[in-house]
XYZ file of C-alpha atoms in Angstrom:
556
model
C -26.278 26.634 -22.330
C -22.539 27.301 -22.119
C -22.919 28.032 -18.411
C -24.696 24.706 -17.856
C -21.882 22.868 -19.638
C -19.315 24.761 -17.533
C -21.109 23.761 -14.321
C -21.717 20.114 -15.310
C -18.166 19.465 -16.499
C -16.771 21.324 -13.489
C -18.534 18.954 -11.084
C -16.514 16.099 -12.560
C -13.232 17.978 -12.902
C -13.486 19.219 -9.290
C -14.567 15.835 -7.877
C -13.200 15.647 -4.302
C -11.217 12.621 -3.139
C -13.673 11.900 -0.310
C -17.392 11.261 -0.939
C -18.224 13.261 2.204
C -16.956 16.392 0.404
C -19.122 15.948 -2.673
C -21.367 18.964 -3.211
C -19.246 20.995 -0.779
C -18.273 24.546 -1.744
C -14.905 23.537 -3.283
C -16.746 20.967 -5.390
C -19.300 23.498 -6.605
C -16.733 26.067 -7.696
C -16.601 26.747 -11.430
C -13.601 25.113 -13.083
C -11.039 27.300 -14.789
C -9.831 24.219 -16.639
C -13.243 23.717 -18.266
C -13.487 27.410 -19.156
C -10.008 27.434 -20.695
C -10.761 24.399 -22.875
C -14.023 25.904 -24.127
C -12.693 29.431 -24.594
C -9.710 28.144 -26.531
C -12.128 28.153 -29.446
C -12.331 31.952 -29.092
C -8.637 32.628 -29.580
C -7.541 30.033 -32.149
C -7.365 31.548 -35.634
C -9.312 29.520 -38.131
C -11.507 27.917 -35.499
C -14.644 29.841 -36.509
C -16.906 29.042 -39.445
C -17.339 32.091 -41.677
C -19.304 32.801 -44.828
C -17.798 31.705 -48.108
C -16.414 34.504 -50.267
C -13.167 36.313 -50.840
C -10.799 38.386 -48.767
C -11.695 38.597 -45.086
C -14.917 36.673 -45.653
C -13.182 33.689 -47.253
C -13.802 30.368 -45.492
C -10.535 28.804 -44.239
C -9.182 26.086 -46.469
C -9.218 22.559 -45.080
C -5.430 22.777 -44.494
C -6.065 25.915 -42.403
C -8.844 24.306 -40.334
C -7.375 20.965 -39.321
C -4.780 22.352 -36.933
C -7.195 24.428 -34.786
C -9.624 21.516 -34.714
C -6.847 19.131 -33.622
C -5.788 21.510 -30.854
C -9.363 21.778 -29.606
C -9.680 17.987 -29.500
C -6.369 17.685 -27.663
C -7.528 20.282 -25.132
C -10.716 18.288 -24.514
C -8.654 15.126 -24.102
C -6.442 16.960 -21.619
C -9.529 17.829 -19.610
C -10.518 14.149 -19.652
C -7.030 13.243 -18.424
C -7.517 15.578 -15.453
C -10.747 13.731 -14.633
C -8.885 10.405 -14.805
C -6.321 11.880 -12.428
C -9.128 12.920 -10.068
C -10.535 9.404 -10.196
C -7.154 7.908 -9.402
C -6.836 10.280 -6.426
C -10.249 9.154 -5.182
C -9.171 5.486 -5.462
C -5.924 6.209 -3.582
C -7.851 7.804 -0.711
C -10.405 4.985 -0.602
C -7.950 2.097 -0.849
C -4.826 3.461 0.840
C -6.070 6.327 3.023
C -3.693 8.823 1.395
C -3.547 11.152 -1.622
C -2.448 9.967 -5.028
C 1.318 9.898 -5.597
C 2.177 8.973 -9.169
C 5.819 8.711 -8.172
C 4.925 5.499 -6.354
C 1.458 4.540 -7.622
C 2.286 3.995 -11.285
C 4.228 0.945 -10.169
C 1.089 -0.409 -8.467
C -0.894 -0.899 -11.660
C 0.188 -4.551 -12.176
C -0.630 -5.375 -8.545
C -4.004 -3.595 -8.794
C -4.802 -5.495 -11.966
C -3.845 -8.751 -10.251
C -6.307 -8.070 -7.428
C -9.175 -6.975 -9.705
C -8.702 -9.544 -12.460
C -9.977 -12.322 -10.204
C -13.410 -10.650 -10.093
C -14.494 -9.619 -13.634
C -17.656 -7.883 -12.407
C -15.740 -5.726 -9.968
C -13.082 -4.994 -12.606
C -15.780 -3.872 -15.053
C -17.401 -1.687 -12.399
C -14.119 -0.014 -11.443
C -13.227 0.676 -15.082
C -16.703 2.048 -15.786
C -16.678 4.371 -12.779
C -13.227 5.603 -13.756
C -13.599 5.939 -17.541
C -17.209 7.091 -17.991
C -16.777 10.480 -16.231
C -13.730 11.212 -18.408
C -15.660 10.323 -21.562
C -18.582 12.490 -20.471
C -16.292 15.463 -19.832
C -14.780 15.071 -23.308
C -18.257 15.156 -24.880
C -19.238 18.203 -22.803
C -16.010 20.026 -23.682
C -16.450 19.425 -27.396
C -20.070 20.527 -27.184
C -19.015 23.664 -25.327
C -16.357 24.447 -27.924
C -18.900 24.059 -30.703
C -21.394 26.345 -28.938
C -18.663 28.927 -28.297
C -17.701 28.954 -31.985
C -21.310 29.399 -33.048
C -22.651 31.815 -30.420
C -19.514 33.950 -29.907
C -18.309 34.211 -33.484
C -18.070 37.992 -33.542
C -14.762 39.633 -32.525
C -16.500 41.875 -29.988
C -18.281 38.960 -28.268
C -15.052 36.993 -28.106
C -13.176 39.915 -26.574
C -15.873 40.507 -23.953
C -15.960 36.798 -22.982
C -12.184 36.643 -22.588
C -12.071 39.887 -20.548
C -14.839 38.730 -18.209
C -13.083 35.449 -17.568
C -9.839 37.310 -16.877
C -11.543 39.566 -14.325
C -13.146 36.588 -12.562
C -9.808 34.807 -12.346
C -8.011 37.911 -11.101
C -10.597 38.328 -8.353
C -10.289 34.663 -7.426
C -6.509 34.936 -7.131
C -6.868 38.047 -4.984
C -9.185 36.201 -2.607
C -6.726 33.305 -2.408
C -3.850 35.659 -1.652
C -5.925 37.231 1.131
C -6.409 33.801 2.710
C -10.139 33.645 2.020
C -10.123 30.329 0.192
C -10.742 31.689 -3.300
C -13.886 32.761 -5.100
C -16.357 31.043 -7.374
C -13.725 29.820 -9.839
C -10.792 27.527 -9.070
C -8.031 25.474 -10.689
C -7.835 22.540 -8.288
C -7.360 19.931 -11.026
C -4.347 21.757 -12.443
C -2.865 22.017 -8.959
C -3.343 18.255 -8.536
C -1.571 17.691 -11.858
C 1.283 19.980 -10.782
C 1.696 18.059 -7.519
C 1.846 14.766 -9.399
C 4.431 16.148 -11.812
C 6.525 17.113 -8.803
C 6.226 13.565 -7.399
C 7.409 12.127 -10.697
C 10.406 14.466 -10.652
C 11.616 13.388 -7.222
C 13.291 10.138 -8.267
C 16.732 11.683 -8.837
C 16.684 13.278 -5.376
C 15.585 10.011 -3.748
C 18.356 8.108 -5.505
C 20.973 10.573 -4.283
C 19.796 10.366 -0.665
C 19.683 6.571 -0.743
C 23.121 6.360 -2.329
C 24.575 8.401 0.545
C 22.844 6.224 3.160
C 23.981 2.995 1.531
C 27.576 4.198 1.228
C 27.699 5.130 4.936
C 26.282 1.991 6.586
C 28.210 0.646 9.621
C 26.166 -2.585 9.609
C 27.552 -3.465 6.190
C 31.005 -4.151 7.665
C 29.975 -6.055 10.803
C 31.576 -9.531 10.772
C 29.352 -12.591 11.153
C 30.579 -13.551 14.655
C 29.606 -10.101 15.955
C 26.022 -10.441 14.803
C 23.133 -11.658 16.984
C 25.230 -13.567 19.578
C 22.206 -13.922 21.905
C 20.359 -15.755 19.143
C 23.208 -18.061 18.191
C 21.885 -21.525 17.294
C 18.207 -20.496 17.627
C 15.603 -20.059 14.888
C 14.274 -16.558 14.219
C 10.793 -16.224 12.702
C 9.721 -12.867 11.269
C 5.988 -12.839 10.481
C 4.615 -9.899 8.496
C 0.911 -9.864 9.361
C -1.041 -8.397 6.476
C -3.019 -5.209 7.268
C -2.320 -5.377 11.016
C -2.265 -1.720 12.006
C -3.155 0.810 14.683
C -6.854 0.483 13.834
C -6.859 -3.155 14.961
C -6.285 -2.089 18.561
C -7.938 1.342 18.684
C -10.672 1.696 16.038
C -13.936 1.244 18.012
C -15.418 -0.895 15.226
C -12.590 -3.415 15.496
C -10.842 -2.953 18.844
C -13.277 -4.969 20.979
C -12.825 -8.108 18.878
C -9.065 -7.804 18.440
C -8.531 -6.629 22.018
C -10.290 -9.747 23.282
C -8.154 -11.920 20.989
C -4.908 -10.217 22.052
C -5.757 -10.575 25.744
C -6.529 -14.247 25.228
C -3.327 -14.714 23.202
C -1.322 -12.977 25.926
C -2.647 -15.460 28.507
C -1.922 -18.444 26.246
C 1.635 -17.303 25.584
C 2.383 -16.629 29.239
C 0.982 -20.028 30.228
C 3.369 -21.601 27.697
C 6.348 -19.790 29.234
C 6.708 -16.941 26.744
C 7.565 -13.331 27.504
C 6.248 -10.651 25.140
C 7.184 -7.047 24.375
C 5.601 -4.687 21.849
C 6.011 -1.278 20.223
C 4.548 0.914 17.498
C 6.398 1.320 14.206
C 5.579 3.998 11.654
C 4.901 2.194 8.387
C 5.958 3.931 5.164
C 2.659 2.952 3.490
C -1.068 2.774 4.188
C -3.565 0.295 2.757
C -1.230 -1.565 0.413
C 2.260 -1.979 -1.103
C 3.250 -4.393 1.641
C 6.628 -5.032 0.012
C 7.685 -1.447 0.741
C 7.085 -2.046 4.459
C 8.965 -5.356 4.251
C 11.876 -3.667 2.498
C 11.909 -0.792 4.990
C 12.083 -3.069 8.036
C 14.677 -5.373 6.490
C 16.936 -2.660 5.045
C 16.865 0.046 7.692
C 15.920 2.622 5.033
C 12.547 4.303 4.608
C 11.348 2.928 1.270
C 8.030 4.683 0.788
C 7.842 4.407 -3.003
C 8.770 1.908 -5.673
C 11.804 3.772 -7.110
C 13.366 3.906 -3.637
C 12.725 0.189 -3.124
C 14.227 -0.686 -6.500
C 17.279 1.485 -5.936
C 17.997 0.169 -2.432
C 17.929 -3.446 -3.631
C 19.952 -2.949 -6.808
C 22.519 -0.801 -4.985
C 23.194 -3.622 -2.520
C 21.863 -2.241 0.770
C 22.669 -4.643 3.626
C 19.432 -6.146 4.945
C 18.532 -8.386 7.853
C 18.556 -11.270 5.369
C 22.181 -10.478 4.492
C 23.125 -10.164 8.167
C 21.567 -13.472 9.196
C 23.163 -15.190 6.208
C 26.537 -13.742 7.211
C 26.069 -14.898 10.807
C 25.391 -18.523 9.832
C 21.599 -18.757 9.577
C 19.790 -20.328 6.625
C 17.320 -17.774 5.272
C 13.923 -18.874 3.980
C 11.208 -16.657 2.508
C 7.713 -18.100 2.848
C 5.738 -16.161 0.226
C 2.393 -17.802 -0.615
C 1.152 -14.711 -2.460
C 4.042 -14.726 -4.952
C 2.548 -16.422 -8.008
C 4.877 -15.032 -10.679
C 8.601 -14.592 -11.201
C 10.062 -12.611 -8.284
C 13.486 -11.229 -9.284
C 13.847 -9.346 -5.976
C 14.419 -12.689 -4.222
C 17.922 -12.903 -5.673
C 18.682 -9.335 -4.567
C 17.574 -10.094 -1.000
C 19.758 -13.193 -1.035
C 17.423 -15.800 0.469
C 18.764 -19.315 0.526
C 15.321 -20.531 -0.463
C 11.976 -19.070 -1.479
C 8.801 -21.052 -0.853
C 6.386 -19.256 -3.168
C 2.966 -20.392 -4.407
C 4.484 -22.728 -6.992
C 6.850 -24.335 -4.477
C 4.066 -24.777 -1.926
C 1.918 -26.566 -4.545
C -1.387 -25.885 -2.810
C -4.335 -27.519 -4.614
C -7.169 -26.781 -2.241
C -9.785 -24.040 -2.694
C -8.938 -20.335 -2.710
C -10.499 -18.144 -0.024
C -10.987 -14.826 -1.802
C -7.770 -13.156 -2.903
C -5.582 -15.199 -0.506
C -5.170 -18.373 -2.526
C -3.117 -20.342 0.037
C -4.180 -20.641 3.717
C -1.467 -19.478 6.104
C -1.764 -22.702 8.105
C -0.973 -24.743 4.991
C 2.043 -22.548 4.223
C 3.440 -23.026 7.721
C 2.878 -26.765 7.569
C 4.831 -26.959 4.304
C 7.639 -24.898 5.859
C 7.857 -27.389 8.730
C 8.018 -30.320 6.351
C 10.493 -28.707 3.970
C 12.837 -26.842 6.317
C 12.102 -27.067 10.034
C 11.953 -30.861 10.398
C 14.372 -32.410 7.884
C 14.675 -36.220 7.925
C 18.283 -36.053 9.183
C 17.293 -34.035 12.250
C 20.381 -31.819 11.862
C 20.252 -28.396 10.232
C 21.385 -24.795 10.408
C 19.374 -22.333 12.486
C 16.665 -20.800 10.319
C 15.780 -17.192 9.651
C 12.205 -17.346 8.352
C 10.433 -14.389 6.778
C 6.741 -15.185 6.343
C 4.378 -12.854 4.483
C 0.982 -13.881 5.898
C -1.980 -13.360 3.565
C -5.183 -14.596 5.230
C -5.878 -11.071 6.499
C -5.345 -9.569 3.028
C -8.164 -7.473 1.570
C -10.885 -8.197 0.452
C -11.314 -10.420 3.547
C -13.461 -13.078 1.980
C -14.444 -16.445 3.453
C -11.918 -17.703 5.978
C -10.216 -21.092 5.637
C -10.760 -23.694 8.354
C -8.360 -23.543 11.307
C -7.431 -27.202 11.579
C -7.077 -28.659 15.047
C -4.632 -31.286 13.784
C -1.653 -29.698 12.018
C -0.773 -33.066 10.492
C -3.927 -32.788 8.375
C -2.953 -29.448 6.801
C -0.772 -30.939 4.084
C -3.139 -33.796 3.246
C -3.318 -34.222 -0.519
C -1.800 -30.787 -1.174
C -4.277 -28.971 1.051
C -7.549 -30.269 -0.379
C -8.665 -30.854 3.228
C -9.299 -27.108 3.475
C -12.204 -27.589 1.090
C -13.927 -30.223 3.221
C -13.129 -29.226 6.825
C -15.721 -27.072 8.639
C -15.175 -23.274 8.618
C -13.660 -21.599 11.693
C -16.007 -21.570 14.676
C -16.926 -18.665 16.978
C -16.371 -15.848 14.492
C -17.056 -12.477 16.144
C -19.250 -11.477 13.175
C -21.297 -13.432 10.626
C -19.111 -14.950 7.927
C -21.289 -13.378 5.210
C -21.200 -9.833 6.619
C -20.847 -7.039 4.058
C -19.380 -4.566 6.529
C -15.673 -4.037 5.724
C -14.715 -3.426 9.360
C -16.404 -6.658 10.461
C -14.792 -8.650 7.663
C -11.404 -7.224 8.554
C -11.895 -8.011 12.241
C -12.845 -11.606 11.393
C -9.755 -12.122 9.242
C -7.374 -10.566 11.764
C -8.937 -12.481 14.655
C -8.360 -15.719 12.728
C -4.747 -14.780 11.899
C -3.869 -13.911 15.503
C -5.354 -17.213 16.655
C -3.146 -19.003 14.134
C -0.064 -17.146 15.419
C -0.831 -18.390 18.939
C -1.246 -21.933 17.680
C 2.072 -21.728 15.816
C 4.031 -20.366 18.788
C 2.718 -22.926 21.261
C 2.417 -26.007 19.028
C 4.831 -25.960 16.070
C 7.581 -23.431 16.657
C 10.857 -24.704 18.206
C 10.866 -23.965 21.938
C 13.998 -21.782 21.812
C 12.985 -19.744 18.756
C 12.409 -15.988 18.659
C 9.108 -14.982 17.026
C 8.665 -11.434 15.703
C 5.175 -10.468 14.518
C 4.800 -7.103 12.789
C 2.030 -5.422 10.839
C 2.894 -4.157 7.390
C 0.405 -1.284 7.119
C -3.015 -0.016 8.120
C -5.906 -1.777 6.334
C -7.479 -0.408 3.134
C -11.133 0.720 3.089
C -11.289 0.603 6.885
C -8.665 3.138 7.977
C -10.299 6.557 8.505
C -8.708 9.717 7.169
C -6.149 11.123 9.578
C -5.570 7.843 11.444
C -1.950 7.070 12.379
C 0.117 4.939 10.026
C 1.445 3.007 13.029
C 1.655 -0.784 13.088
C 2.356 -3.046 16.088
C 5.479 -5.152 16.399
C 5.676 -7.962 18.981
C 8.735 -9.958 20.055
C 7.901 -13.336 21.629
C 10.381 -15.697 23.269
C 10.816 -18.019 26.224
C 14.142 -16.261 26.910
C 13.078 -13.610 29.418
C 16.453 -11.854 29.416
C 16.324 -11.495 25.628
C 12.926 -9.799 25.784
C 14.269 -7.514 28.530
C 16.972 -6.425 26.096
C 14.255 -5.381 23.637
C 12.452 -3.540 26.442
C 15.683 -1.663 27.130
C 15.338 -0.373 23.560
C 11.935 1.131 24.370
C 9.478 -1.740 23.883
C 6.771 -2.343 26.491
C 5.496 -5.608 28.083
C 2.494 -7.414 26.612
C 0.685 -7.355 23.288
C -1.598 -4.339 23.810
C -0.243 -0.850 23.151
C -1.604 2.503 24.264
C -2.993 4.612 21.430
C -0.495 7.383 22.204
C 2.512 5.170 22.972
C 5.778 6.300 21.330
C 6.181 5.498 17.653
C 9.537 4.870 16.020
C 10.262 4.661 12.276
C 10.017 1.171 10.844
C 13.476 1.742 9.374
C 14.920 1.691 12.933
C 14.195 -2.005 13.397
C 17.214 -3.477 11.611
C 19.715 -1.727 13.859
C 17.561 -2.056 16.989
C 17.612 -5.810 16.511
C 21.395 -5.807 16.174
C 21.708 -3.837 19.408
C 19.155 -5.884 21.387
C 20.812 -9.198 20.553
C 24.445 -8.191 21.111
C 26.606 -9.142 24.074
C 28.967 -6.172 24.289
C 27.436 -2.844 25.372
C 28.631 -0.875 22.318
C 29.828 -3.147 19.500
C 29.991 -0.361 16.949
C 29.728 3.405 17.137
C 26.998 5.232 15.258
C 25.080 2.018 14.552
C 21.895 3.545 15.903
C 22.235 6.372 13.372
C 22.319 4.151 10.296
C 19.468 4.517 7.828
């Protein structure tokens, strides 16, 4: 019976991060963690029931029994905590395509709750699938401890059980040292816990590295007149396209749809007089935490976890927002997904933030994205781009698009008449017909098809914006934030496309001189540069003098 408990609990403690590995050899290995929790009952004094009497046969007093019993319960709870850690690792692989990293993922809990809270059934399912295995392991561990106390109560039996376990573990370690992958017993859950403890301990090192980078930043001292002279007087629009990654162009399940859309968009842009250049950037994240990608591109520092992001902002790292403000642009953040207080806005230094409250959208929500991107852009035009006086500063717009945000639910209509978008605070989106000519059925349950639909819609909207609403002399930069969740296969690149779009051919040539290539499509194996390079690349590509500042390309 003890062996059955060991095997059953071990299947949960050893649960692999990928369903394809379930019932593989590593999954079927006996768990040293389960054995240790059960066999703790063999070595704790006072943990065994004995006959009442005197001397050596005296039953332990209650004050002598409570401590061993408490330790056994704590050990079983520790085993349950390892199962919770395994479950979190499985979620990280499924949602973000990477292993769990508590150093960054603990800060995601509010965002995860925000996504799940809108669907109570899904929230209940996720909690059940995460908590029930841990509860079951606790029950099994306590049952195993009770059986061990009853069936191995004699000193000789206890000694034999402990010696046998020691021999098995010694043989397992010998096999590991010989490079043979270990034997029938393993401690994978403890190794996962050790890795996570190491992640949590890295914050001090990250802070020190960021402090050095922030202190030695040539861009921080560039005067306003030296910044972006080729863009002087022109609007600059930076669109972060949610979940637009390498898979959009090269995953066979998605590439045909998005490739067709990109080719069509390329023709539309060229017919309207635009020139386009593109490149791959290596995003610091996969599947989520878009703000870390935004912060990385804006700051010129790789911010791949929340502590790094927090430190860079509070320490005053010079961002593209700061640089455009210094050079005379008015900076506007269009953030339809921000529905709560956003203290980071003050640290970035935007002149204005158009969040969900400021946009005042009253139409229907379309899944998690509660505000259609077309409505957000229409409000930006009304509020900032077309003031009644007709005179304004050039605008630096940062727009966090959300229509292609997971879970890719029903798509909002794509209105043919932009003037209708703001009608009665967007209620028109509840009555207009849904977008036509979707590549896949709107009700499809396939994640890849849903993602392709949402991204196809978003790219079509970008084309409409560039050719119909954007000022003719503006520079449009469209960049993906990260690879999509649930769709990105294990081992896929973290690369995201970035496109620069302008009617100024010589300006786009300057970006090509920095390594970008013509057109919207990118080869799967085209060069990839860190996303943190973009801040300084943009300074270089828009300068007039050949070398305005030494070492600028080394910053960040």
